[in-house]
Every structure is written in C-alpha cells, then in structure tokens.
Amino acid sequence: MQSILNDPHPHRIPSLPALVAGLGLLAFPARADETCMSPYMPRITGQEEFVYVWTLGDESIGDGSDKLVTVGVKPGRTYGQVLHSVSVGSRNEAHHGGFTDDRRQLWLAGLETSRIFIFDVHTDPARPSLIRIIDDFAEKTGGAVGPHGAYALPGRVLIPCLSNTSDLGGRTALVEYSNEGNFIATHWMPTQSDPRGAAIESVADGYGYDARVLPRKNVMLSSSFTGWSNYTMDFAQMVQDPEAMKRFGQTMVLWDFHARQPRKVFHVPGAPLEIRWAWGPTHNYAFTASALTSKLWLVYEDADTREWQAREVADIGDPSQLPLPVDISLSSDDSTLFVSCFGDGKVRVFDVSNPHRPRQTYEESIGRQVNMVSQSWDGRRLYFTSSLLARWDKKGEDNEQYFKAYRWNGRRLRHQFTLDFAKLELGRPHHMLFGSTQLFK
Amino acid sequence: MPHVHPPHPAGLHVRTRLLAARIALALLALPPALPADDGLAALEGFSYQPPQPGTYTLPVIKPAADGQVIDHTGQTRSLHDLTRGAVTVMSFIYTRCASPRACPFATGVLNQIHEVAGARPEFAGRLRLISMSFDPENDTARRMSDYSRWARERSVPVDWHFLTTRSATELNPILDAYGQAVNRRSNPRDPQGPLHHTLRVFLIDAEGRIRNIYSSDTLDPRLVLTDIRTLLIESGTAASPTAG
C-alpha cells in the first residue's frame, strides 16, 4: 500500500439470390464499438482518426479546468499531435463519457459536481464543440449524484451513478436521459431493505459504477465502486480511515434490461469496476476486475442450468502487492484481455480463450501510474492514460500525466508515442473515446 | 475491411418493381410462426423471454412531434393527428434501403405486428402503425402507394399508414424533433445505398408521448407487442394478465 501512497461502382440492382444471402446476416454480428462501448452505436472497424481524451483540470496546470482534448492518431502529418482542446471552464472530477447512439454527441461526466458536458462531435469531428451543460442532475434525478459516464441506448443515454445526495455514500442509481438532454427516469440499485424483486446472493449494498447491456439476452450488468465521500477524499487519508475503507462496493447486479428490473445481486467483493461483455454470438459472459482484491471475475450464464453466476477466475498480479486493476479491455475476438493496474503502472495481458481459465501471457510497464486502456477494433493499437482520480493520483515524481500509444502484434506491445499532458498544460488525462470523419460520410 | 461499420447500413437503389420482392425478402428473414402466444418465435440472435405485459413501466421519453406529411394518396395529413388517440408504432424508413438489419427488417417486424394485432380484438381501434419515409425526393406518394399495396390489401382493424413529405423543408424539422439522424453518403451509388441512418422505431402512447425507442438490437416483435399491451393496460383499455 505504501507504494500507492506516493503516489465504433457502378450502380447495380441486387439479384434476388444476393438479397436472400444477405438476409442470412440476421444473426447478430459482433456489434460493439471499439472493444468497450455500447452495442447500439456504429463502430469504427478500421483506423481511428482521433482519440478524444476527457482530461481533469489540475489547478497547477494551464487554466486549471477540465478539457476535452483531441489527439490525432491517423498515420500522417498530424499523427501523435494534440489537434484541439476545449476547456469547460471548471473542475468537476472529469471521469468517463460516452457517445449517443447516432454517435453525434459525446456526453462527458464530472464525478464531483455531477455536471454533464455535451459535445457535438459530428459537425467537425476533429474539433468538438460544447453545446450543452446539464447542471441540475441531482435535482432532476431525485438525488442521484456522481454520474460515472454515458452509455448509448436507442435515442437516449444510460448514466450509471456512484452516489446520492442524502449521505454522499455508495447507495446510488442508474439514470436515463434523452439524447436531447432531458431527464427520463431513475432506477435505484437494489438493497437489502429494497431488493426490488432481486435474488440476493449475500449482500445488496446498492452501490454502482459501470452498467452494460447484452441485448440478445436482454440482460444488463452493473458493478460497484464507492460514494462521493470517498472518491473526493485524499487517498492517503482515506486508506487510514477504517470506516471509509468499509465503504466500497462488493456487488454486481444482473438486470432484466427491458424492464429495468434487478434479477440477481452477485457477491463480488473488492470494488468490481469495468464490465466487458464478450462479443461472440454464443458467448454469454462478461469480465470484470475487482480493484481492491486484484481478482478477475467472470459473470456467465451456465449452459446447463441457464442460471447466471459470478466466480473468480484468476489473480491479477500478486494481490498482496495491491496492483490495483482499474481498467480492462477485451479484444473483439474474445481471446485477449488487457488489464491496466494503477498500483504498479503495469498492463497485464491474459489469454481468455477459455474464459473460465484465464492465463497471463505478458506484462509491460506503462508508467509509474496507469489507469485507462483503450483498444482498436482490430486489436492492433492500444492507448493508455494515467489519471485515476484527482485526489487519488500518485504524488511527486510518480505523478506522471500522459497519453501513450502502442501497437500490439499479438505477443507484445511496441511503444509509438507519448504526450506529456502536464508539459502540454492540459491536465490529468482519463477516459478515451475514438472518433472518425468516416462515421458521417 | 470497411473503415466504419454502421449498425444499420443503408440499402441499394432499386426500381419500384423490386419493392414487393424486397418486402417478401424481409418476411423470409423472419422466423416461422409458432403455435404459442402470439405465434411469434424469437428472432435469430434473440435469446430471452420478454417480461409479462404490465409488470414494468415505460417512462415518457419526450412528446411525439407534429409535422406536415402526405399519405400514400397524396393527401396532406398532420403527424399530430396520426400519433394521438391510439398507441402508435412509427418506423422511419426509406424504400431504397436493402440492408437486412435496417428498413426491410423494420417493415418486416411491423408486418408481423400488423398480422398478429390485426387478428386480435384487443388491439382493434387501439393500435396503428406508421412507416414514415425520410427520402422525399425518391419516396413520393405514388412510390409509397406501390410500396405499401401488399399491406393495405390486408383487411384488419389496425391501420398502417405509409407517409412521406413533399420536400426536405417539411421533412427536416420532423427528423430533428424525433432525433432521426440521416446522412447522405459521399458515394450516391454506394452499394450500401445513398443514405446512412440509424434505425429508429418509436412507440407512442395514445396521448402522443414517446414511450420507447427501438433499434435493430431491440426491435423484437414480441417485445413491441408486450410494450403495446403494457400501454393498453396502463390506460385501462386492456386487462392485465396478472389481474386476479
């Protein structure tokens, strides 16, 4: 723990046979965005042109405000360069974001202020423009705060939250807004006292973090982290507070997605964070990593009983050394899982061809601290950023703030370029999302 | 490999004489009816049982916007009038679309709903369907008439309107209000078709409020019928199956 403290011809008329053949495609293709986003969007399958980086403001850097930074990643004149930056004029604990289902808007959330910043990313994809700020989130949602990000649903976005206005603890909700930015509904997480019909495996803490849908099974999974009072606290102070350390999520919830009703609460201790559904049309499972216990978990539908289960399937590094796995990225062929570990700055790569028996095949030191990992659909390019939370990032020399690009040949990573976000006076880079002009042509 | 992969790639430019074949193909893509419930099997790829009608709520998403449209006879109609007084399932389409997961698929699903609902008294006068074109320069009233003849020949007590607009001037505010994104492809002869769009099908209650929005991933006729029944139960025009 001490090491942490330093811390998507010609004109021809189709023949009848051709159209009939096309109808064979009605089986769902692997329909997800660049390996980690909503399945309800178009995806970039070729070379991404931009990486949008949601960046925390640092009062000692530049104007001190949160920013949306556009990095050019298309090979050519602008490769590896910052193309554009939009300051939102405030610090909000910039965290995660997501596109609307038409991929025209990018919604970016602030964990501390519960503000949501909506950007137009289709008029000029290289130069997003801020078009709306939602600043009455707590009031509209009936007390949900700490919007984690935005997940595209048809015509609306799903916003999983981390906290609530009553006690600023972990009890929270899933919230829906229309693409126009209007509140639709709040779905509170199941708790012991209000299970909302869910079967509880061990405990129902009501906590939240990520939420992702497997449409063909009509299921949604949500995960859990911690509340406002913890994620806004200095990390060293928090780890020395026994009561604060009790306030971490230990559940995942399986939902009837269409009904928005919880079906089962799994006991997954240690703050299970990011959720990644497998892509294969018969792969009824998802991975998550528990940050505090450094375990890889599999949530799967048992082929015989058709019951959904959750089980530990691997250690991530040496849990006793607290590698702190914070983000995961599953390849589009379901074979490879990248796990970024904030504690030791490493990415660990697992062969997950057998999801019940993941096997680490490679690891690489990315930096003194590393948080997010994003992967191109073809699996050839990976990008990393450094910042976890403003008050949880490492201190001193360990506080590297970077955007790094790598190539992956199936066996090892090869570094391409680094952008020092501190030297560039941008801030602390966190969530990454891919952009392309080709989406709108 | 294409640079981007739209979830609902737009279709090919075809002649009017191919429209009936296209619809037939869409129907071929649907599973054979099973003698259970509404006689609908899960579409290929869907693997779940829908919830029971009336056991969940459908929050209001937004009002269904008005607009000036024309029907297949060329008569001017108000979208407001066509989205009030009954539950409405409205699909934005264009007839040049050939993508199996886009407009032909949506029209095929609406056809299933039309067949099922048309045969059940519970829906009579309480449900209507709308297929609304976003390609007025090609989808004239005459073309929409040709496109829809097979459906309009079906004599059932559930109306199915095939609408278009006179021009982009009338169309664009409607697309904006419903959030239906449509882009003209850079190559008008693209085998995917001249237009790129996101498949959107809207469920509108009798008061004219959008209560669900479906994409190709969620446009399961079993779900849509469940949602329609849920709205009918909510409005007191149908009995809940769970009511004692």
CSV table of N, CA and C in Angstrom, one decimal, chain A residues 77 93 210 235 242 299 401:
chain,number,residue,atom,x,y,z
A,77,ARG,N,0.5,13.4,-41.2
A,77,ARG,CA,1.0,14.7,-40.8
A,77,ARG,C,0.7,15.0,-39.3
A,93,GLU,N,-14.0,16.9,-11.5
A,93,GLU,CA,-13.5,15.5,-11.4
A,93,GLU,C,-14.0,14.7,-12.7
A,210,ASP,N,-20.3,0.9,-13.1
A,210,ASP,CA,-20.5,0.7,-14.6
A,210,ASP,C,-21.8,0.0,-14.8
A,235,PHE,N,-6.4,10.2,-1.0
A,235,PHE,CA,-6.2,8.8,-0.9
A,235,PHE,C,-5.5,8.3,0.4
A,242,PRO,N,-10.6,3.6,8.8
A,242,PRO,CA,-11.2,2.3,8.7
A,242,PRO,C,-12.6,2.3,8.3
A,299,VAL,N,-18.7,-13.3,-15.1
A,299,VAL,CA,-20.1,-13.4,-14.9
A,299,VAL,C,-20.7,-14.1,-16.1
A,401,GLN,N,1.6,12.3,-15.9
A,401,GLN,CA,0.3,12.5,-16.6
A,401,GLN,C,0.5,12.5,-18.1
